[in-house]
Amino acid sequence: MKVEVQLTGDEWVPVCGLAELTPGRGVAALLPDGRQAAVFLDRHGRTYAIGNRDPFTGAYVLSRGLIGSTGNEGMPFVASPLLKQRFDLTTGRCLDDPDPEKAVPVYATRSR
Amino acid sequence: MSTATENAPGTPAETIVLIGHGMVGQRFLEELADRGVTQRARVVVLCEEPRAAYDRVHLTSYFSGSSPDELSMVPEGFMERHGIELYTDDPATAIDRATRTVTARSGRVFAYDTLVLATGSYPFVPPVPGKDSAGCFVYRTVEDVLAIEEYAKNCRTGLVVGGGLLGLEAAGALKGLGLETHIVEYNPRLMAIQVDEGGGATLRRTVEDMGLIVHTGVGGQEITADADGAVNGMALSDGSTVATDMVIFSAGVRPRDELARAAGLDIGERGGVVVDEFCRTASDPAVFAIGECARATDGMVYGLVAPGYEMAVAAAATIAEGGSPAADAKTFTGADTSTKLKLLGVDVASFGDPHGRAEGCLDVVYSDSRSGVYKKLVIGRDGTLLGGVLVGDAESYGLLRPLTGSVPPAAPEQLVLPAGLAPATAIGPSALPDDAIICSCHNVSKGAIRAAVGEHQCVTVPEVKKCTKAGTGCGSCVKTLGLLVNDELAANGVTVDPGLCGCFSQTRQELYEIVLALRLNSYQELLDNHGRPAARGGDGCEICKPAVGSIFASLAPTIGADVYVLDGEQAALQDTNDHFLANMQKNGSYSVVPRIPGGEITPEKLIVIGEVARDFGLYTKITGGQRIDLFGARVDQLPMIWARLVEAGFESGHAYGKALRTVKSCVGSTWCRYGVQDSVRMAIDLELRYRGLRSPHKLKSAVSGCARECAEAMGKDFGVIATSNGWNLYVGGNGGATPRHADLLAQDLSDAELIRLIDRFLMFYIRTADRLERTSAWLERIPGGLDHVKDVVVHDSLGICDELEALMAAHVATYRDEWAETISDPEKLRRFVSFVNAPGAPDPTVRFVPERDQVKPDLTILAGPELPVRTLEGSSTR
């Protein structure tokens, strides 16, 4: 099983084997146009991908954060490893700062 | 005369001269500055001692490692900031009230408009023949203490004249210097002023159990000296003699009023400059007297610092008002001499009328000589609490003192029973009236504390402390404060969720107990069975995952988890630094800090570090923990760097993670002419023993080879300071934003005793601390504080020491080098790539630019919004 990330339209890029991901953690993938995606796997086998750049520090590190889910809504997120702001893995919205500038891009994923 | 005075041209119209710069003098200056007086007036201070004001109350702490500088009471830059002229080593020698001038020993003459005497007191030396022999000392100043320490080096035995508060402190100091120590007290009991006969007997037994030799009801008849004039013994009034190499007089103090006498000011019958409620002398409205040299309106001369401070405030307020005090002005008419102190480790407290001098009063006494506890309450005929004495257990002081003068809400016999025996309903802070003073240092009432919770929304003791200042003086009320805050929160219907995070309603300590009791080693199992209902089945969060990961790691050998923190499910729990075994820096690169146990390193290893740094282009900096930090490694370079280090006999080290960081050391007895133990050897042993130990927060340590404390052990979570007899262990120190000096846990330990005690201490901390709670905050928070920790780890009061030691033994036996293990396993190495889909490609955003002959992160590339970076070529970005 390969994990794929959607670029634009129908363009999907394979990034790694599903077995290479550790539940609860992420990896960084280099996209063909030079962008970086952070790809995650949760404990139920669902995959997510967002931009790897942490908008608070500018560093390309979100793939190295810890993922979790919010207690009430069960919303999946990753916490930046630098200053711990959390980003919703489904919308890219920062849970700790409503400023739209602090949201990150989201990529669709699939495994096949 | 006026031509000779030191009044510079252009000086303000008003001059205030302060004679004496002790604690009270300094407080007076601070009060003047707070009231803006230093802006309008010239302030001159004449100080007899060679150093500015210092904390005389804690003079004895010099012997447990405080330096004279640390005792200073003067904030840095205080004199300069307020334009105060301080002349040290230059006492006033004469006051001329007719010309309003003061002459100093140096010949300087100062004209004054207002003169303030804060000359303090001098130690009383009884007129014993031989009192001037070499080896006789008093105990009052830093210089006295330095001289005692020096002379004691050649002594085996010491004798202290005086069994009061200061005498016991001096005796403790001599004992600490390793001398056989005698105490000679003229009264029939120790601390005769504060405690009654029963309390004195209990105190004596406890003091004797510590190895001090107590002689009461006898006086010194004569001090004998050898042919060189050095003390060799003392003959006592009961006909016996004591052989001793030195004598310290600590038999009370007398007011320093000789300048005032010579100047014709009124002096009290038993000494002391007579002052009114504004601390102005009865004889001259331009002259004030404050502190131990003053006789208050109640006829008393107070030898305690708190009343001295009150006088300083009253005098400064009056002077600030131009000498005509406002109607509601601060005054001083007498003080409450209630005290709670710890002498030689024994709690002693007295309050109100401890000796039952009131007519017709009655006693209620609880005495248990087996455990060294004595409590007496003095009760009036109508049931009013008049005072009391507490020895060995002064827990209830914080509640009893505020109740003094009222009829307590419970029967007096219930108030003296030990905790546990008394009915729970007997007494609590809820029983106190709103106007009861809880914090007597800052005069904070119960009502003010309730308001802090009810109106100012404080929900924790630290918040209440900040809001009201309560508990920030001597600290004796903090326990009562905690009970009050909880009561008040409950009364207001506020529930504070103590849970670790949104996933767990338990505290870290409760999770630790669950993990240990059930031998759980799966986070998912813990979350799904013990998490908050809504969090079960979820992915947890960034707070509880590392915290639980840390608990698993601390207990790994015991609960059957893998000792290697990145194995299996544990890998997903670790914070990023633990996951990559290095410290992430601001641009996503890492730093590597090779372990250098104790800071000792061979030239060959030093060269290897240099070569590794050079070959990988790493920025190099010496750390505060006696290591070398190598910055700027990309994630894919880490294994190669570790391989080079491992090959040279290093392991990488924890400069990250909630684990032991370093054990610093001074060079110790091997090289240093002052060292008394091999501090380097001990530091290496400790670092190797506790490396890799996961804990609620980082752990720092240091070992100093003598009391000069060059390794700064008192600022560490556990610090060790050598003594001539072994090691002293200090715990709970901290630097950083909230510095805290460590507390002494035990002294004169052998190597084995030291290690056993640290084992227990660390494991008890790991078991009971909150997440990210350093030992300093933990010691302040846990009920009972240092005393409780001491009871548990030194006296094994909970019977868990065997278990604590076994847990540590398991950790030590199973420690593995995480970095060597990682580079030897291809599976584990797979995560050390910049990109999962381009394992050879470095991350092009991790770039560096030159700075002072080394590199620093190139932040320009990180500054803008996300831009596609097309440069895949170029394997090196440097």
mmCIF file of C-alpha atoms in Angstrom, chain B residues 184 284 313 358 710 787:
data_model
loop_
_atom_site.group_PDB
_atom_site.id
_atom_site.type_symbol
_atom_site.label_atom_id
_atom_site.label_comp_id
_atom_site.label_asym_id
_atom_site.label_seq_id
_atom_site.Cartn_x
_atom_site.Cartn_y
_atom_site.Cartn_z
ATOM 1 C CA VAL B 184 26.403 26.276 79.028
ATOM 2 C CA ASP B 284 15.480 66.069 70.586
ATOM 3 C CA VAL B 313 8.637 52.335 58.736
ATOM 4 C CA ALA B 358 -1.838 36.183 83.369
ATOM 5 C CA CYS B 710 32.516 26.604 42.884
ATOM 6 C CA ASP B 787 10.157 18.093 56.156
#
